[in-house]
PDB file of C-alpha atoms in Angstrom:
ATOM      1  CA  UNK A   1      38.450 -11.037 -25.067  1.00  0.00           C
ATOM      2  CA  UNK A   2      35.831 -10.851 -21.886  1.00  0.00           C
ATOM      3  CA  UNK A   3      32.668  -8.105 -22.353  1.00  0.00           C
ATOM      4  CA  UNK A   4      32.408  -6.585 -20.023  1.00  0.00           C
ATOM      5  CA  UNK A   5      29.095  -5.821 -17.386  1.00  0.00           C
ATOM      6  CA  UNK A   6      27.363  -2.224 -17.414  1.00  0.00           C
ATOM      7  CA  UNK A   7      24.335  -1.331 -15.679  1.00  0.00           C
ATOM      8  CA  UNK A   8      21.417   0.411 -18.208  1.00  0.00           C
ATOM      9  CA  UNK A   9      18.893   2.333 -16.816  1.00  0.00           C
ATOM     10  CA  UNK A  10      16.639   0.282 -18.355  1.00  0.00           C
ATOM     11  CA  UNK A  11      13.564   1.960 -17.243  1.00  0.00           C
ATOM     12  CA  UNK A  12      13.481   5.562 -16.606  1.00  0.00           C
ATOM     13  CA  UNK A  13       9.748   6.211 -15.651  1.00  0.00           C
ATOM     14  CA  UNK A  14       9.259   3.084 -13.266  1.00  0.00           C
ATOM     15  CA  UNK A  15      13.279   3.706 -12.254  1.00  0.00           C
ATOM     16  CA  UNK A  16      12.249   7.409 -11.214  1.00  0.00           C
ATOM     17  CA  UNK A  17       9.105   6.695  -9.721  1.00  0.00           C
ATOM     18  CA  UNK A  18      10.148   4.228  -7.238  1.00  0.00           C
ATOM     19  CA  UNK A  19      13.838   6.522  -6.883  1.00  0.00           C
ATOM     20  CA  UNK A  20      10.790   9.583  -5.982  1.00  0.00           C
ATOM     21  CA  UNK A  21       8.892   7.386  -3.571  1.00  0.00           C
ATOM     22  CA  UNK A  22      11.451   6.652  -1.939  1.00  0.00           C
ATOM     23  CA  UNK A  23      12.982  10.313  -1.384  1.00  0.00           C
ATOM     24  CA  UNK A  24       9.395  11.222  -0.464  1.00  0.00           C
ATOM     25  CA  UNK A  25       9.399   8.381   1.969  1.00  0.00           C
ATOM     26  CA  UNK A  26      12.685  10.069   3.491  1.00  0.00           C
ATOM     27  CA  UNK A  27      10.892  13.135   3.265  1.00  0.00           C
ATOM     28  CA  UNK A  28       8.125  11.833   5.532  1.00  0.00           C
ATOM     29  CA  UNK A  29      10.352  10.412   8.145  1.00  0.00           C
ATOM     30  CA  UNK A  30      12.533  13.509   8.561  1.00  0.00           C
ATOM     31  CA  UNK A  31       9.411  15.969   8.487  1.00  0.00           C
ATOM     32  CA  UNK A  32       7.751  13.589  11.315  1.00  0.00           C
ATOM     33  CA  UNK A  33       4.811  12.978   8.447  1.00  0.00           C
ATOM     34  CA  UNK A  34       3.990  16.486   7.811  1.00  0.00           C
ATOM     35  CA  UNK A  35       4.894  16.277   4.391  1.00  0.00           C
ATOM     36  CA  UNK A  36       3.141  13.414   3.510  1.00  0.00           C
ATOM     37  CA  UNK A  37       0.151  15.200   4.760  1.00  0.00           C
ATOM     38  CA  UNK A  38       0.942  18.154   3.224  1.00  0.00           C
ATOM     39  CA  UNK A  39       1.965  16.837  -0.401  1.00  0.00           C
ATOM     40  CA  UNK A  40       1.493  12.625  -1.130  1.00  0.00           C
ATOM     41  CA  UNK A  41      -1.887  12.100   1.115  1.00  0.00           C
ATOM     42  CA  UNK A  42      -4.822  12.398  -0.138  1.00  0.00           C
ATOM     43  CA  UNK A  43      -7.359  13.708   2.490  1.00  0.00           C
ATOM     44  CA  UNK A  44     -11.152  15.395   2.959  1.00  0.00           C
ATOM     45  CA  UNK A  45      -8.915  18.819   2.814  1.00  0.00           C
ATOM     46  CA  UNK A  46     -11.179  22.204   1.166  1.00  0.00           C
ATOM     47  CA  UNK A  47     -11.596  22.011  -2.739  1.00  0.00           C
ATOM     48  CA  UNK A  48     -10.692  25.876  -2.099  1.00  0.00           C
ATOM     49  CA  UNK A  49      -7.008  24.879  -2.210  1.00  0.00           C
ATOM     50  CA  UNK A  50      -5.012  24.082  -4.884  1.00  0.00           C
ATOM     51  CA  UNK A  51      -2.820  21.331  -2.836  1.00  0.00           C
ATOM     52  CA  UNK A  52      -6.079  19.447  -2.419  1.00  0.00           C
ATOM     53  CA  UNK A  53      -6.044  18.975  -6.256  1.00  0.00           C
ATOM     54  CA  UNK A  54      -2.211  18.404  -6.666  1.00  0.00           C
ATOM     55  CA  UNK A  55      -2.398  15.507  -3.891  1.00  0.00           C
ATOM     56  CA  UNK A  56      -4.868  13.827  -6.433  1.00  0.00           C
ATOM     57  CA  UNK A  57      -1.917  12.683  -8.166  1.00  0.00           C
ATOM     58  CA  UNK A  58       1.165  12.616  -5.891  1.00  0.00           C
ATOM     59  CA  UNK A  59      -0.496  10.653  -3.278  1.00  0.00           C
ATOM     60  CA  UNK A  60       0.969   7.367  -4.997  1.00  0.00           C
ATOM     61  CA  UNK A  61       4.485   8.768  -4.172  1.00  0.00           C
ATOM     62  CA  UNK A  62       3.748   8.706  -0.213  1.00  0.00           C
ATOM     63  CA  UNK A  63       4.242   5.256   1.750  1.00  0.00           C
ATOM     64  CA  UNK A  64       3.525   4.903   5.679  1.00  0.00           C
ATOM     65  CA  UNK A  65       6.550   3.726   6.540  1.00  0.00           C
ATOM     66  CA  UNK A  66       9.456   1.452   4.781  1.00  0.00           C
ATOM     67  CA  UNK A  67       7.257  -2.041   5.012  1.00  0.00           C
ATOM     68  CA  UNK A  68       4.405  -0.403   2.979  1.00  0.00           C
ATOM     69  CA  UNK A  69       7.237   1.202   0.259  1.00  0.00           C
ATOM     70  CA  UNK A  70       8.885  -2.258  -0.011  1.00  0.00           C
ATOM     71  CA  UNK A  71       6.030  -4.239  -0.573  1.00  0.00           C
ATOM     72  CA  UNK A  72       4.779  -1.884  -3.472  1.00  0.00           C
ATOM     73  CA  UNK A  73       8.208  -1.217  -4.993  1.00  0.00           C
ATOM     74  CA  UNK A  74       8.754  -4.797  -4.960  1.00  0.00           C
ATOM     75  CA  UNK A  75       5.938  -5.257  -7.672  1.00  0.00           C
ATOM     76  CA  UNK A  76       6.534  -1.930  -9.454  1.00  0.00           C
ATOM     77  CA  UNK A  77      10.494  -2.959 -10.047  1.00  0.00           C
ATOM     78  CA  UNK A  78       8.842  -6.197 -11.015  1.00  0.00           C
ATOM     79  CA  UNK A  79       6.378  -5.827 -13.387  1.00  0.00           C
ATOM     80  CA  UNK A  80       7.157  -1.867 -14.716  1.00  0.00           C
ATOM     81  CA  UNK A  81       9.962  -2.350 -16.428  1.00  0.00           C
ATOM     82  CA  UNK A  82       8.581  -5.349 -18.391  1.00  0.00           C
ATOM     83  CA  UNK A  83       5.448  -3.327 -19.006  1.00  0.00           C
ATOM     84  CA  UNK A  84       7.360  -0.299 -19.929  1.00  0.00           C
ATOM     85  CA  UNK A  85       9.119  -1.751 -22.404  1.00  0.00           C
ATOM     86  CA  UNK A  86       6.304  -3.471 -24.281  1.00  0.00           C
ATOM     87  CA  UNK A  87       4.051   0.187 -24.327  1.00  0.00           C
ATOM     88  CA  UNK A  88       6.825   2.917 -23.948  1.00  0.00           C
ATOM     89  CA  UNK A  89       7.536   5.250 -20.824  1.00  0.00           C
ATOM     90  CA  UNK A  90       4.104   7.682 -21.909  1.00  0.00           C
ATOM     91  CA  UNK A  91       2.047   4.539 -21.779  1.00  0.00           C
ATOM     92  CA  UNK A  92       3.510   3.829 -17.772  1.00  0.00           C
ATOM     93  CA  UNK A  93       2.989   7.913 -17.144  1.00  0.00           C
ATOM     94  CA  UNK A  94      -0.231   7.457 -18.262  1.00  0.00           C
ATOM     95  CA  UNK A  95      -1.227   4.334 -15.774  1.00  0.00           C
ATOM     96  CA  UNK A  96       0.342   6.407 -12.856  1.00  0.00           C
ATOM     97  CA  UNK A  97      -1.670   9.612 -13.258  1.00  0.00           C
ATOM     98  CA  UNK A  98      -5.006   7.988 -14.232  1.00  0.00           C
ATOM     99  CA  UNK A  99      -4.568   5.755 -11.241  1.00  0.00           C
ATOM    100  CA  UNK A 100      -3.348   8.026  -8.675  1.00  0.00           C
ATOM    101  CA  UNK A 101      -6.250  11.069  -9.798  1.00  0.00           C
ATOM    102  CA  UNK A 102      -9.209   8.154  -9.987  1.00  0.00           C
ATOM    103  CA  UNK A 103      -8.349   6.328  -6.662  1.00  0.00           C
ATOM    104  CA  UNK A 104      -7.942   9.618  -5.167  1.00  0.00           C
ATOM    105  CA  UNK A 105     -10.476  11.387  -6.343  1.00  0.00           C
ATOM    106  CA  UNK A 106     -12.930   8.834  -5.318  1.00  0.00           C
ATOM    107  CA  UNK A 107     -11.216   8.291  -1.913  1.00  0.00           C
ATOM    108  CA  UNK A 108     -12.017  11.651  -1.481  1.00  0.00           C
ATOM    109  CA  UNK A 109     -15.070  11.905  -2.524  1.00  0.00           C
ATOM    110  CA  UNK A 110     -16.434   8.286  -0.899  1.00  0.00           C
ATOM    111  CA  UNK A 111     -14.414   8.034   2.275  1.00  0.00           C
ATOM    112  CA  UNK A 112     -13.892  11.336   3.290  1.00  0.00           C
ATOM    113  CA  UNK A 113     -12.695  10.197   6.969  1.00  0.00           C
ATOM    114  CA  UNK A 114      -9.925   8.092   5.199  1.00  0.00           C
ATOM    115  CA  UNK A 115      -6.496   9.382   4.250  1.00  0.00           C
ATOM    116  CA  UNK A 116      -5.125   7.710   1.019  1.00  0.00           C
ATOM    117  CA  UNK A 117      -0.872   7.292   0.364  1.00  0.00           C
ATOM    118  CA  UNK A 118       0.696   4.634  -1.209  1.00  0.00           C
ATOM    119  CA  UNK A 119       1.181   2.967  -5.072  1.00  0.00           C
ATOM    120  CA  UNK A 120      -1.157   0.339  -4.107  1.00  0.00           C
ATOM    121  CA  UNK A 121      -3.455   1.117  -7.016  1.00  0.00           C
ATOM    122  CA  UNK A 122      -0.388   1.559  -9.383  1.00  0.00           C
ATOM    123  CA  UNK A 123       0.836  -1.967  -8.344  1.00  0.00           C
ATOM    124  CA  UNK A 124      -3.028  -3.612  -8.860  1.00  0.00           C
ATOM    125  CA  UNK A 125      -2.761  -2.060 -12.443  1.00  0.00           C
ATOM    126  CA  UNK A 126       0.110  -3.631 -13.099  1.00  0.00           C
ATOM    127  CA  UNK A 127      -0.683  -6.823 -12.121  1.00  0.00           C
ATOM    128  CA  UNK A 128      -3.831  -6.407 -14.163  1.00  0.00           C
ATOM    129  CA  UNK A 129      -1.807  -5.074 -17.353  1.00  0.00           C
ATOM    130  CA  UNK A 130       0.630  -7.562 -17.040  1.00  0.00           C
ATOM    131  CA  UNK A 131      -2.090 -10.537 -17.420  1.00  0.00           C
ATOM    132  CA  UNK A 132      -2.631  -8.957 -21.116  1.00  0.00           C
ATOM    133  CA  UNK A 133       0.753  -8.920 -22.038  1.00  0.00           C
ATOM    134  CA  UNK A 134       0.011 -12.112 -24.418  1.00  0.00           C
ATOM    135  CA  UNK A 135      -3.032 -11.681 -24.910  1.00  0.00           C
ATOM    136  CA  UNK A 136      -4.177 -12.235 -28.755  1.00  0.00           C
ATOM    137  CA  UNK A 137      -7.314 -11.017 -29.920  1.00  0.00           C
ATOM    138  CA  UNK A 138     -11.074 -12.813 -29.564  1.00  0.00           C
ATOM    139  CA  UNK A 139      -9.180 -14.725 -26.602  1.00  0.00           C
ATOM    140  CA  UNK A 140      -9.231 -14.307 -22.308  1.00  0.00           C
ATOM    141  CA  UNK A 141      -6.381 -15.058 -20.959  1.00  0.00           C
ATOM    142  CA  UNK A 142      -6.623 -17.642 -18.424  1.00  0.00           C
ATOM    143  CA  UNK A 143      -3.954 -15.473 -16.436  1.00  0.00           C
ATOM    144  CA  UNK A 144      -6.005 -12.599 -16.313  1.00  0.00           C
ATOM    145  CA  UNK A 145      -8.936 -14.329 -15.106  1.00  0.00           C
ATOM    146  CA  UNK A 146      -6.876 -16.104 -12.373  1.00  0.00           C
ATOM    147  CA  UNK A 147      -5.064 -12.941 -11.629  1.00  0.00           C
ATOM    148  CA  UNK A 148      -8.580 -10.938 -11.360  1.00  0.00           C
ATOM    149  CA  UNK A 149      -9.538 -13.544  -8.667  1.00  0.00           C
ATOM    150  CA  UNK A 150      -7.413 -14.226  -6.763  1.00  0.00           C
ATOM    151  CA  UNK A 151      -6.100 -10.180  -6.379  1.00  0.00           C
ATOM    152  CA  UNK A 152      -9.462  -8.619  -7.158  1.00  0.00           C
ATOM    153  CA  UNK A 153     -11.443 -11.036  -5.057  1.00  0.00           C
ATOM    154  CA  UNK A 154      -9.214 -10.939  -2.011  1.00  0.00           C
ATOM    155  CA  UNK A 155      -9.462  -7.449  -1.793  1.00  0.00           C
ATOM    156  CA  UNK A 156     -13.438  -7.730  -1.955  1.00  0.00           C
ATOM    157  CA  UNK A 157     -13.131 -10.357   0.738  1.00  0.00           C
ATOM    158  CA  UNK A 158     -10.683  -7.965   2.948  1.00  0.00           C
ATOM    159  CA  UNK A 159     -12.802  -4.826   2.366  1.00  0.00           C
ATOM    160  CA  UNK A 160     -15.798  -6.394   3.499  1.00  0.00           C
ATOM    161  CA  UNK A 161     -14.482  -8.863   6.314  1.00  0.00           C
ATOM    162  CA  UNK A 162     -11.134  -7.073   7.574  1.00  0.00           C
ATOM    163  CA  UNK A 163     -10.886  -4.173   9.176  1.00  0.00           C
ATOM    164  CA  UNK A 164      -7.462  -2.758   8.941  1.00  0.00           C
ATOM    165  CA  UNK A 165      -5.786   0.249   7.856  1.00  0.00           C
ATOM    166  CA  UNK A 166      -5.696  -1.013   4.217  1.00  0.00           C
ATOM    167  CA  UNK A 167      -7.488   0.820   0.961  1.00  0.00           C
ATOM    168  CA  UNK A 168      -8.879  -1.832  -0.384  1.00  0.00           C
ATOM    169  CA  UNK A 169     -10.960   0.192  -2.886  1.00  0.00           C
ATOM    170  CA  UNK A 170      -7.396   1.971  -4.402  1.00  0.00           C
ATOM    171  CA  UNK A 171      -6.187  -2.209  -4.810  1.00  0.00           C
ATOM    172  CA  UNK A 172      -9.715  -2.605  -6.786  1.00  0.00           C
ATOM    173  CA  UNK A 173      -9.851   0.706  -8.553  1.00  0.00           C
ATOM    174  CA  UNK A 174      -6.205   0.299  -9.954  1.00  0.00           C
ATOM    175  CA  UNK A 175      -6.933  -3.554 -11.129  1.00  0.00           C
ATOM    176  CA  UNK A 176      -9.787  -2.260 -13.335  1.00  0.00           C
ATOM    177  CA  UNK A 177      -7.939   0.366 -14.431  1.00  0.00           C
ATOM    178  CA  UNK A 178      -5.173  -1.658 -15.255  1.00  0.00           C
ATOM    179  CA  UNK A 179      -7.031  -4.403 -16.844  1.00  0.00           C
ATOM    180  CA  UNK A 180      -9.452  -1.770 -18.966  1.00  0.00           C
ATOM    181  CA  UNK A 181      -5.841  -0.153 -20.342  1.00  0.00           C
ATOM    182  CA  UNK A 182      -3.914  -2.934 -20.890  1.00  0.00           C
ATOM    183  CA  UNK A 183      -7.003  -5.048 -23.117  1.00  0.00           C
ATOM    184  CA  UNK A 184      -7.518  -1.776 -24.851  1.00  0.00           C
ATOM    185  CA  UNK A 185      -3.702  -1.753 -25.763  1.00  0.00           C
ATOM    186  CA  UNK A 186      -3.787  -5.275 -26.443  1.00  0.00           C
ATOM    187  CA  UNK A 187      -6.564  -4.653 -29.215  1.00  0.00           C
ATOM    188  CA  UNK A 188      -5.262  -1.580 -30.508  1.00  0.00           C
ATOM    189  CA  UNK A 189      -1.963  -3.232 -31.288  1.00  0.00           C
ATOM    190  CA  UNK A 190      -3.606  -6.560 -33.044  1.00  0.00           C
TER     191      UNK A 190
END
């Protein structure tokens, strides 16, 4: 007797995050950018507006277009389920919220003329966290060193030498957050 295959909702936080980001992307197209500016992008708005504080978290759901969305979700859907299985849904929610808040606030403070949207900080947090999945006490995984040098090093170089519309600071901060959380989670579980 053949066993039937079934589709499982294997990573609720990551899948919900990808779906919510897709809905926000469609909404952004339908409103010709207004919804992103209102809710899903940090920019130097007045601190008297409650939306300023909400955007510190929600900017990770906004994306500038399909290419931006696909680039981020490819990594999130590749790495996120493994991390969610290993650390649990609450940890993944925490990483998304912490990364969103820190990148949003620091962008607001240090780059007042630059709007920020997208899940790139979360992507880099996941990338660096993944390199700690086989971490052992008293060791630094070579994979972590290589990932840090390649991904974070590239962001530093691009931030210094390339002038584009990409927030390299958000990528670097996301990577640092992922590395710190990944290291601490693995030290506690040993």
